[in-house]
PDB file of C-alpha atoms in Angstrom:
ATOM      1  CA  LEU A  74       7.228 -14.767  21.351  1.00  0.00           C
ATOM      2  CA  SER A  75       8.481 -16.075  17.723  1.00  0.00           C
ATOM      3  CA  THR A  76       6.270 -14.901  14.420  1.00  0.00           C
ATOM      4  CA  ALA A  77       4.209 -18.640  14.861  1.00  0.00           C
ATOM      5  CA  ASN A  78       3.412 -18.499  18.783  1.00  0.00           C
ATOM      6  CA  VAL A  79       1.646 -14.779  17.668  1.00  0.00           C
ATOM      7  CA  VAL A  80       0.063 -16.634  15.061  1.00  0.00           C
ATOM      8  CA  ASP A  81      -1.215 -19.363  17.146  1.00  0.00           C
ATOM      9  CA  ALA A  82      -2.053 -17.131  20.365  1.00  0.00           C
ATOM     10  CA  TYR A  83      -3.849 -14.492  18.709  1.00  0.00           C
ATOM     11  CA  VAL A  84      -3.678 -14.342  15.270  1.00  0.00           C
ATOM     12  CA  ARG A  85      -5.495 -18.072  14.400  1.00  0.00           C
ATOM     13  CA  PRO A  86      -7.592 -17.498  16.689  1.00  0.00           C
ATOM     14  CA  SER A  87      -9.014 -13.970  15.761  1.00  0.00           C
ATOM     15  CA  CYS A  88      -9.906 -15.854  12.305  1.00  0.00           C
ATOM     16  CA  GLU A  89     -11.384 -19.044  13.671  1.00  0.00           C
ATOM     17  CA  GLU A  90     -14.443 -17.193  14.621  1.00  0.00           C
ATOM     18  CA  ARG A  91     -14.318 -14.520  12.245  1.00  0.00           C
ATOM     19  CA  ASP A  92     -13.400 -16.584   9.336  1.00  0.00           C
ATOM     20  CA  GLU A  93     -11.761 -13.856   7.848  1.00  0.00           C
ATOM     21  CA  ALA A  94      -8.281 -12.730   7.553  1.00  0.00           C
ATOM     22  CA  PHE A  95      -6.899 -10.501  10.448  1.00  0.00           C
ATOM     23  CA  ALA A  96      -5.709  -7.736   8.950  1.00  0.00           C
ATOM     24  CA  ILE A  97      -9.736  -7.034   7.864  1.00  0.00           C
ATOM     25  CA  THR A  98     -11.352  -7.375  10.255  1.00  0.00           C
ATOM     26  CA  HIS A  99      -9.024  -5.389  12.946  1.00  0.00           C
ATOM     27  CA  VAL A 100      -7.052  -2.948  10.480  1.00  0.00           C
ATOM     28  CA  PRO A 101      -9.904   0.374  10.153  1.00  0.00           C
ATOM     29  CA  ALA A 102     -10.688   0.821   6.151  1.00  0.00           C
ATOM     30  CA  SER A 103      -8.673   3.848   6.100  1.00  0.00           C
ATOM     31  CA  GLY A 104      -5.877   1.968   6.865  1.00  0.00           C
ATOM     32  CA  LEU A 105      -6.010  -0.653   3.888  1.00  0.00           C
ATOM     33  CA  SER A 106      -5.276   0.024   0.168  1.00  0.00           C
ATOM     34  CA  TYR A 107      -2.662  -2.466  -1.910  1.00  0.00           C
ATOM     35  CA  PRO A 108      -0.038  -3.410  -0.689  1.00  0.00           C
ATOM     36  CA  THR A 109       3.884  -1.468  -1.872  1.00  0.00           C
ATOM     37  CA  HIS A 110       6.272  -3.960   0.166  1.00  0.00           C
ATOM     38  CA  PHE A 111       5.597  -7.603   0.874  1.00  0.00           C
ATOM     39  CA  VAL A 112       7.972  -9.011   3.777  1.00  0.00           C
ATOM     40  CA  SER A 113       9.467 -12.550   3.156  1.00  0.00           C
ATOM     41  CA  HIS A 114      10.155 -13.556   6.618  1.00  0.00           C
ATOM     42  CA  ALA A 115      10.362 -17.029   8.530  1.00  0.00           C
ATOM     43  CA  TRP A 116       7.523 -17.312  11.654  1.00  0.00           C
ATOM     44  CA  GLY A 117      10.462 -19.021  13.451  1.00  0.00           C
ATOM     45  CA  ASN A 118      12.033 -16.128  14.029  1.00  0.00           C
ATOM     46  CA  SER A 119      11.108 -13.182  16.512  1.00  0.00           C
ATOM     47  CA  PHE A 120       8.184 -11.352  15.588  1.00  0.00           C
ATOM     48  CA  VAL A 121       9.781  -8.172  18.099  1.00  0.00           C
ATOM     49  CA  ASP A 122      12.632  -8.793  15.943  1.00  0.00           C
ATOM     50  CA  LEU A 123      10.678  -8.386  12.582  1.00  0.00           C
ATOM     51  CA  VAL A 124       8.899  -5.364  12.705  1.00  0.00           C
ATOM     52  CA  ALA A 125      12.177  -3.338  14.753  1.00  0.00           C
ATOM     53  CA  THR A 126      13.835  -4.621  11.343  1.00  0.00           C
ATOM     54  CA  LEU A 127      10.621  -3.005   9.496  1.00  0.00           C
ATOM     55  CA  GLU A 128      10.496  -0.285  11.660  1.00  0.00           C
ATOM     56  CA  ASP A 129      14.168   0.287  10.749  1.00  0.00           C
ATOM     57  CA  TYR A 130      14.125  -0.160   6.927  1.00  0.00           C
ATOM     58  CA  PHE A 131      11.176   2.646   7.023  1.00  0.00           C
ATOM     59  CA  LEU A 132      12.067   4.623   9.219  1.00  0.00           C
ATOM     60  CA  GLY A 133      11.542   8.717   8.023  1.00  0.00           C
ATOM     61  CA  ALA A 134       8.989   7.053   5.390  1.00  0.00           C
ATOM     62  CA  ALA A 135       5.660   8.778   4.526  1.00  0.00           C
ATOM     63  CA  ALA A 136       3.272   6.649   6.564  1.00  0.00           C
ATOM     64  CA  ASP A 137       0.196   7.562   4.026  1.00  0.00           C
ATOM     65  CA  ASP A 138       3.150   5.843   1.859  1.00  0.00           C
ATOM     66  CA  VAL A 139       3.841   2.494   3.336  1.00  0.00           C
ATOM     67  CA  TYR A 140       1.566  -0.836   2.801  1.00  0.00           C
ATOM     68  CA  VAL A 141       3.334  -4.015   4.070  1.00  0.00           C
ATOM     69  CA  TRP A 142       1.901  -7.277   3.202  1.00  0.00           C
ATOM     70  CA  LEU A 143       2.596  -9.579   6.132  1.00  0.00           C
ATOM     71  CA  ASP A 144       1.003 -12.792   4.813  1.00  0.00           C
ATOM     72  CA  ILE A 145       0.286 -13.016   9.421  1.00  0.00           C
ATOM     73  CA  PHE A 146      -2.104 -10.325   9.209  1.00  0.00           C
ATOM     74  CA  ALA A 147      -3.630 -10.326   5.268  1.00  0.00           C
ATOM     75  CA  VAL A 148      -4.058 -13.851   4.508  1.00  0.00           C
ATOM     76  CA  ASN A 149      -6.955 -15.844   6.714  1.00  0.00           C
ATOM     77  CA  GLN A 150      -4.461 -17.801   8.898  1.00  0.00           C
ATOM     78  CA  LYS A 151      -8.423 -20.098   9.499  1.00  0.00           C
ATOM     79  CA  ALA A 152      -7.469 -23.635  10.125  1.00  0.00           C
ATOM     80  CA  GLY A 153      -7.791 -24.601   5.758  1.00  0.00           C
ATOM     81  CA  ARG A 154      -7.684 -21.431   4.607  1.00  0.00           C
ATOM     82  CA  ALA A 155      -4.746 -20.245   3.753  1.00  0.00           C
ATOM     83  CA  MET A 156      -3.733 -22.329   0.841  1.00  0.00           C
ATOM     84  CA  HIS A 157      -8.023 -21.650  -0.891  1.00  0.00           C
ATOM     85  CA  ASP A 158      -6.889 -17.115   0.178  1.00  0.00           C
ATOM     86  CA  LEU A 159      -3.367 -17.252  -1.227  1.00  0.00           C
ATOM     87  CA  GLU A 160      -5.448 -19.155  -4.575  1.00  0.00           C
ATOM     88  CA  ASN A 161      -2.937 -21.899  -5.716  1.00  0.00           C
ATOM     89  CA  GLY A 162       0.212 -19.014  -5.564  1.00  0.00           C
ATOM     90  CA  ALA A 163      -1.420 -16.835  -8.427  1.00  0.00           C
ATOM     91  CA  ALA A 164      -2.252 -14.040  -5.716  1.00  0.00           C
ATOM     92  CA  LEU A 165       0.838 -13.607  -3.793  1.00  0.00           C
ATOM     93  CA  ALA A 166       2.015 -13.328  -7.112  1.00  0.00           C
ATOM     94  CA  GLU A 167      -0.491 -10.057  -8.350  1.00  0.00           C
ATOM     95  CA  VAL A 168       0.801  -8.667  -4.730  1.00  0.00           C
ATOM     96  CA  ILE A 169       4.563  -9.656  -5.284  1.00  0.00           C
ATOM     97  CA  ASP A 170       4.471  -8.239  -9.287  1.00  0.00           C
ATOM     98  CA  LYS A 171       2.491  -4.684  -7.631  1.00  0.00           C
ATOM     99  CA  SER A 172       4.756  -4.024  -4.676  1.00  0.00           C
ATOM    100  CA  VAL A 173       7.230  -1.587  -5.086  1.00  0.00           C
ATOM    101  CA  ALA A 174      10.108  -4.175  -3.296  1.00  0.00           C
ATOM    102  CA  CYS A 175       9.695  -8.105  -1.674  1.00  0.00           C
ATOM    103  CA  LEU A 176      12.260  -7.262   1.480  1.00  0.00           C
ATOM    104  CA  VAL A 177      13.469 -10.360   2.855  1.00  0.00           C
ATOM    105  CA  VAL A 178      14.063 -10.149   6.651  1.00  0.00           C
ATOM    106  CA  LEU A 179      16.877 -12.517   7.219  1.00  0.00           C
ATOM    107  CA  ASP A 180      17.994 -13.244  10.628  1.00  0.00           C
ATOM    108  CA  ARG A 181      21.304 -14.563  11.811  1.00  0.00           C
ATOM    109  CA  GLY A 182      20.371 -17.937  11.415  1.00  0.00           C
ATOM    110  CA  MET A 183      19.112 -17.021   7.758  1.00  0.00           C
ATOM    111  CA  LEU A 184      15.964 -19.427   8.541  1.00  0.00           C
ATOM    112  CA  PRO A 185      13.877 -17.379   5.529  1.00  0.00           C
ATOM    113  CA  LEU A 186      17.067 -18.908   3.428  1.00  0.00           C
ATOM    114  CA  THR A 187      15.764 -22.892   4.272  1.00  0.00           C
ATOM    115  CA  ARG A 188      12.265 -22.109   4.589  1.00  0.00           C
ATOM    116  CA  LEU A 189      10.015 -23.524   1.359  1.00  0.00           C
ATOM    117  CA  TRP A 190       7.455 -20.664   1.555  1.00  0.00           C
ATOM    118  CA  CYS A 191      10.848 -18.034   1.623  1.00  0.00           C
ATOM    119  CA  LEU A 192      12.615 -19.343  -1.380  1.00  0.00           C
ATOM    120  CA  PHE A 193       9.006 -19.552  -3.428  1.00  0.00           C
ATOM    121  CA  GLU A 194       8.914 -16.036  -2.919  1.00  0.00           C
ATOM    122  CA  VAL A 195      12.263 -14.891  -3.502  1.00  0.00           C
ATOM    123  CA  GLY A 196      13.067 -16.470  -6.411  1.00  0.00           C
ATOM    124  CA  SER A 197       9.380 -15.125  -7.814  1.00  0.00           C
ATOM    125  CA  THR A 198      10.441 -11.771  -6.890  1.00  0.00           C
ATOM    126  CA  PRO A 199      11.993  -9.962  -9.825  1.00  0.00           C
ATOM    127  CA  THR A 200      15.616  -9.026  -8.600  1.00  0.00           C
ATOM    128  CA  GLU A 201      15.255  -5.381  -9.310  1.00  0.00           C
ATOM    129  CA  LYS A 202      12.816  -5.848  -6.223  1.00  0.00           C
ATOM    130  CA  LEU A 203      14.546  -7.949  -3.867  1.00  0.00           C
ATOM    131  CA  GLN A 204      16.350  -6.191  -0.640  1.00  0.00           C
ATOM    132  CA  LEU A 205      17.291  -8.285   2.533  1.00  0.00           C
ATOM    133  CA  LEU A 206      17.233  -6.873   5.501  1.00  0.00           C
ATOM    134  CA  ILE A 207      20.488  -8.469   7.206  1.00  0.00           C
ATOM    135  CA  PRO A 208      20.712  -8.112  10.874  1.00  0.00           C
ATOM    136  CA  PRO A 209      22.803  -5.370  12.119  1.00  0.00           C
ATOM    137  CA  GLY A 210      26.895  -6.195  12.548  1.00  0.00           C
ATOM    138  CA  MET A 211      26.118  -9.410   9.279  1.00  0.00           C
ATOM    139  CA  GLY A 212      28.380  -8.973   7.033  1.00  0.00           C
ATOM    140  CA  ASP A 213      27.802  -9.549   3.106  1.00  0.00           C
ATOM    141  CA  GLY A 214      29.762 -12.365   3.110  1.00  0.00           C
ATOM    142  CA  GLU A 215      27.453 -14.441   5.196  1.00  0.00           C
ATOM    143  CA  VAL A 216      24.987 -13.667   3.250  1.00  0.00           C
ATOM    144  CA  VAL A 217      26.411 -14.892   0.074  1.00  0.00           C
ATOM    145  CA  ASP A 218      27.791 -18.420   2.213  1.00  0.00           C
ATOM    146  CA  ALA A 219      23.997 -18.599   2.859  1.00  0.00           C
ATOM    147  CA  ALA A 220      22.199 -17.998  -0.365  1.00  0.00           C
ATOM    148  CA  ARG A 221      25.254 -20.841  -1.656  1.00  0.00           C
ATOM    149  CA  ARG A 222      23.261 -23.710   0.531  1.00  0.00           C
ATOM    150  CA  VAL A 223      19.925 -23.033  -0.218  1.00  0.00           C
ATOM    151  CA  ASP A 224      18.626 -26.078  -1.799  1.00  0.00           C
ATOM    152  CA  VAL A 225      14.368 -26.439  -3.187  1.00  0.00           C
ATOM    153  CA  ASP A 226      14.998 -30.132  -2.244  1.00  0.00           C
ATOM    154  CA  GLU A 227      15.849 -29.912   1.888  1.00  0.00           C
ATOM    155  CA  ALA A 228      14.284 -26.786   2.083  1.00  0.00           C
ATOM    156  CA  LEU A 229      11.545 -26.687   5.413  1.00  0.00           C
ATOM    157  CA  CYS A 230       7.380 -26.779   4.943  1.00  0.00           C
ATOM    158  CA  PHE A 231       5.294 -28.002   7.504  1.00  0.00           C
ATOM    159  CA  SER A 232       2.146 -29.092   5.477  1.00  0.00           C
ATOM    160  CA  PRO A 233       2.740 -30.957   3.299  1.00  0.00           C
ATOM    161  CA  ALA A 234      -0.368 -29.626   1.030  1.00  0.00           C
ATOM    162  CA  ASP A 235       1.947 -27.070   0.576  1.00  0.00           C
ATOM    163  CA  ARG A 236       4.372 -28.174  -0.587  1.00  0.00           C
ATOM    164  CA  GLU A 237       3.190 -29.948  -3.266  1.00  0.00           C
ATOM    165  CA  MET A 238       1.430 -26.780  -3.798  1.00  0.00           C
ATOM    166  CA  ILE A 239       4.906 -24.877  -4.274  1.00  0.00           C
ATOM    167  CA  TYR A 240       6.115 -27.429  -6.003  1.00  0.00           C
ATOM    168  CA  ALA A 241       3.874 -27.728  -8.635  1.00  0.00           C
ATOM    169  CA  GLY A 242       4.065 -23.266  -8.934  1.00  0.00           C
ATOM    170  CA  ILE A 243       7.572 -24.439  -8.937  1.00  0.00           C
ATOM    171  CA  GLU A 244       7.679 -26.347 -11.787  1.00  0.00           C
ATOM    172  CA  GLU A 245       4.940 -23.944 -13.371  1.00  0.00           C
ATOM    173  CA  LYS A 246       7.547 -21.088 -13.313  1.00  0.00           C
ATOM    174  CA  PHE A 247      11.193 -22.792 -13.605  1.00  0.00           C
ATOM    175  CA  GLY A 248      10.683 -26.015 -14.398  1.00  0.00           C
ATOM    176  CA  SER A 249      12.227 -28.354 -12.227  1.00  0.00           C
ATOM    177  CA  ASN A 250      13.277 -27.843  -7.838  1.00  0.00           C
ATOM    178  CA  LYS A 251      17.341 -27.893  -9.775  1.00  0.00           C
ATOM    179  CA  GLU A 252      16.786 -25.120 -11.650  1.00  0.00           C
ATOM    180  CA  LEU A 253      15.025 -22.558  -8.958  1.00  0.00           C
ATOM    181  CA  THR A 254      18.132 -24.175  -6.284  1.00  0.00           C
ATOM    182  CA  GLU A 255      20.506 -22.844  -9.358  1.00  0.00           C
ATOM    183  CA  ARG A 256      18.345 -19.119  -9.829  1.00  0.00           C
ATOM    184  CA  LEU A 257      18.542 -18.704  -6.057  1.00  0.00           C
ATOM    185  CA  GLN A 258      21.871 -19.475  -5.768  1.00  0.00           C
TER     186      GLN A 258
END
């Protein structure tokens, strides 16, 4: 299942029923804390691969010291609520700012580097906090080549309202889509 499939089949129905983020209703209060790591990923990728990549990354870490911010669970996925919960990017910026790192989970197709949300998240993260998690066997050269092809204007975004909100955030923070594209490249 892709992450989008997991959202549609499991997460969204829970959010529709309770009108709260999945984590609020399904994680005991003792398991919630301010996130130590923000995760940027593409919903079109395999959810199992996402989880496996994060498990590998945190292997050996003390469970009590790791709190991962994963949008599908941290943001209310009820139709029309995600943008409201993200406060037009302000909440997202706060989570990234307070996290130790922004983990960008890449796949062989480099899908996150073609998604507007992911590009905005990566661009909004201080360079020293960025950590690219690449699939086994993938070389740095492949990542560099994919980064050179980044184009904010061509990036996919399925919600026109999200695109509008992200473009406004880009203009405010970077000046233009071109400026962000050049920064990301």
